[in-house]
């Protein structure tokens, strides 16, 4: 078998890096989703208007990130 060219090795390295980047992005999205859930829980007992807005904003963020927490790559 012939040795691979520098271009082929570069393509392989780029593909490997790309795969790692997707996995890192997915982990980050999941982490943000669960941090939002934790913050919602911390704010649960507060009933002032600002707290209601904060909880609503966190719920909207979690809703947008939810596909990434349940599907392999966040695909719809």
PDB file of C-alpha atoms in Angstrom:
ATOM      1  CA  UNK A   1       0.000   0.000   0.000  1.00  0.00           C
ATOM      2  CA  UNK A   2       1.332   3.418  -0.940  1.00  0.00           C
ATOM      3  CA  UNK A   3       2.059   6.060   1.653  1.00  0.00           C
ATOM      4  CA  UNK A   4      -0.605   8.708   2.002  1.00  0.00           C
ATOM      5  CA  UNK A   5       0.112  12.149   0.694  1.00  0.00           C
ATOM      6  CA  UNK A   6       0.419  15.172   2.930  1.00  0.00           C
ATOM      7  CA  UNK A   7      -2.928  16.376   1.575  1.00  0.00           C
ATOM      8  CA  UNK A   8      -4.628  13.094   2.497  1.00  0.00           C
ATOM      9  CA  UNK A   9      -3.121  13.224   6.002  1.00  0.00           C
ATOM     10  CA  UNK A  10      -4.316  16.817   6.339  1.00  0.00           C
ATOM     11  CA  UNK A  11      -7.835  15.784   5.302  1.00  0.00           C
ATOM     12  CA  UNK A  12      -7.796  12.975   7.860  1.00  0.00           C
ATOM     13  CA  UNK A  13      -6.607  15.315  10.608  1.00  0.00           C
ATOM     14  CA  UNK A  14      -9.284  17.872   9.705  1.00  0.00           C
ATOM     15  CA  UNK A  15     -11.999  15.194   9.781  1.00  0.00           C
ATOM     16  CA  UNK A  16     -10.833  14.023  13.212  1.00  0.00           C
ATOM     17  CA  UNK A  17     -10.757  17.599  14.551  1.00  0.00           C
ATOM     18  CA  UNK A  18     -14.203  18.281  13.129  1.00  0.00           C
ATOM     19  CA  UNK A  19     -15.628  15.247  14.888  1.00  0.00           C
ATOM     20  CA  UNK A  20     -14.111  16.398  18.166  1.00  0.00           C
ATOM     21  CA  UNK A  21     -15.540  19.882  17.701  1.00  0.00           C
ATOM     22  CA  UNK A  22     -19.064  18.507  17.227  1.00  0.00           C
ATOM     23  CA  UNK A  23     -18.774  16.433  20.386  1.00  0.00           C
ATOM     24  CA  UNK A  24     -17.471  19.425  22.360  1.00  0.00           C
ATOM     25  CA  UNK A  25     -20.301  21.628  21.068  1.00  0.00           C
ATOM     26  CA  UNK A  26     -22.880  19.015  22.037  1.00  0.00           C
ATOM     27  CA  UNK A  27     -21.433  18.650  25.540  1.00  0.00           C
ATOM     28  CA  UNK A  28     -21.418  22.425  25.933  1.00  0.00           C
ATOM     29  CA  UNK A  29     -25.066  22.710  24.852  1.00  0.00           C
ATOM     30  CA  UNK A  30     -26.047  19.975  27.281  1.00  0.00           C
ATOM     31  CA  UNK A  31     -24.104  21.642  30.096  1.00  0.00           C
ATOM     32  CA  UNK A  32     -25.805  24.979  29.439  1.00  0.00           C
ATOM     33  CA  UNK A  33     -29.203  23.271  29.350  1.00  0.00           C
ATOM     34  CA  UNK A  34     -28.663  21.647  32.756  1.00  0.00           C
ATOM     35  CA  UNK A  35     -27.189  24.811  34.282  1.00  0.00           C
ATOM     36  CA  UNK A  36     -30.364  26.632  33.221  1.00  0.00           C
ATOM     37  CA  UNK A  37     -32.397  23.920  34.944  1.00  0.00           C
ATOM     38  CA  UNK A  38     -30.349  24.362  38.109  1.00  0.00           C
ATOM     39  CA  UNK A  39     -30.818  28.144  38.010  1.00  0.00           C
ATOM     40  CA  UNK A  40     -34.570  27.735  37.514  1.00  0.00           C
ATOM     41  CA  UNK A  41     -34.629  25.543  40.600  1.00  0.00           C
ATOM     42  CA  UNK A  42     -32.652  28.101  42.623  1.00  0.00           C
ATOM     43  CA  UNK A  43     -35.111  30.845  41.619  1.00  0.00           C
ATOM     44  CA  UNK A  44     -38.217  28.710  42.217  1.00  0.00           C
ATOM     45  CA  UNK A  45     -39.064  30.195  45.638  1.00  0.00           C
ATOM     46  CA  UNK A  46     -38.733  33.809  44.551  1.00  0.00           C
ATOM     47  CA  UNK A  47     -42.022  35.325  43.448  1.00  0.00           C
ATOM     48  CA  UNK A  48     -41.103  38.888  42.531  1.00  0.00           C
ATOM     49  CA  UNK A  49     -41.689  40.021  38.907  1.00  0.00           C
ATOM     50  CA  UNK A  50     -37.974  39.891  38.077  1.00  0.00           C
ATOM     51  CA  UNK A  51     -37.755  36.270  39.218  1.00  0.00           C
ATOM     52  CA  UNK A  52     -40.744  35.333  37.092  1.00  0.00           C
ATOM     53  CA  UNK A  53     -39.015  36.887  34.073  1.00  0.00           C
ATOM     54  CA  UNK A  54     -35.745  35.115  34.850  1.00  0.00           C
ATOM     55  CA  UNK A  55     -37.443  31.730  35.153  1.00  0.00           C
ATOM     56  CA  UNK A  56     -39.333  32.326  31.907  1.00  0.00           C
ATOM     57  CA  UNK A  57     -36.117  33.251  30.083  1.00  0.00           C
ATOM     58  CA  UNK A  58     -34.335  30.176  31.432  1.00  0.00           C
ATOM     59  CA  UNK A  59     -37.255  27.975  30.369  1.00  0.00           C
ATOM     60  CA  UNK A  60     -37.095  29.423  26.839  1.00  0.00           C
ATOM     61  CA  UNK A  61     -33.359  28.755  26.654  1.00  0.00           C
ATOM     62  CA  UNK A  62     -33.830  25.188  27.869  1.00  0.00           C
ATOM     63  CA  UNK A  63     -36.604  24.608  25.336  1.00  0.00           C
ATOM     64  CA  UNK A  64     -34.306  25.669  22.510  1.00  0.00           C
ATOM     65  CA  UNK A  65     -31.476  23.472  23.786  1.00  0.00           C
ATOM     66  CA  UNK A  66     -33.648  20.451  24.595  1.00  0.00           C
ATOM     67  CA  UNK A  67     -33.085  18.678  21.251  1.00  0.00           C
ATOM     68  CA  UNK A  68     -29.359  18.589  21.960  1.00  0.00           C
ATOM     69  CA  UNK A  69     -29.993  16.829  25.262  1.00  0.00           C
ATOM     70  CA  UNK A  70     -32.094  14.032  23.789  1.00  0.00           C
ATOM     71  CA  UNK A  71     -30.844  13.519  20.225  1.00  0.00           C
ATOM     72  CA  UNK A  72     -27.328  12.495  19.159  1.00  0.00           C
ATOM     73  CA  UNK A  73     -26.434  15.747  17.415  1.00  0.00           C
ATOM     74  CA  UNK A  74     -29.404  17.916  18.255  1.00  0.00           C
ATOM     75  CA  UNK A  75     -31.013  17.127  14.894  1.00  0.00           C
ATOM     76  CA  UNK A  76     -34.666  17.821  14.464  1.00  0.00           C
TER      77      UNK A  76
END
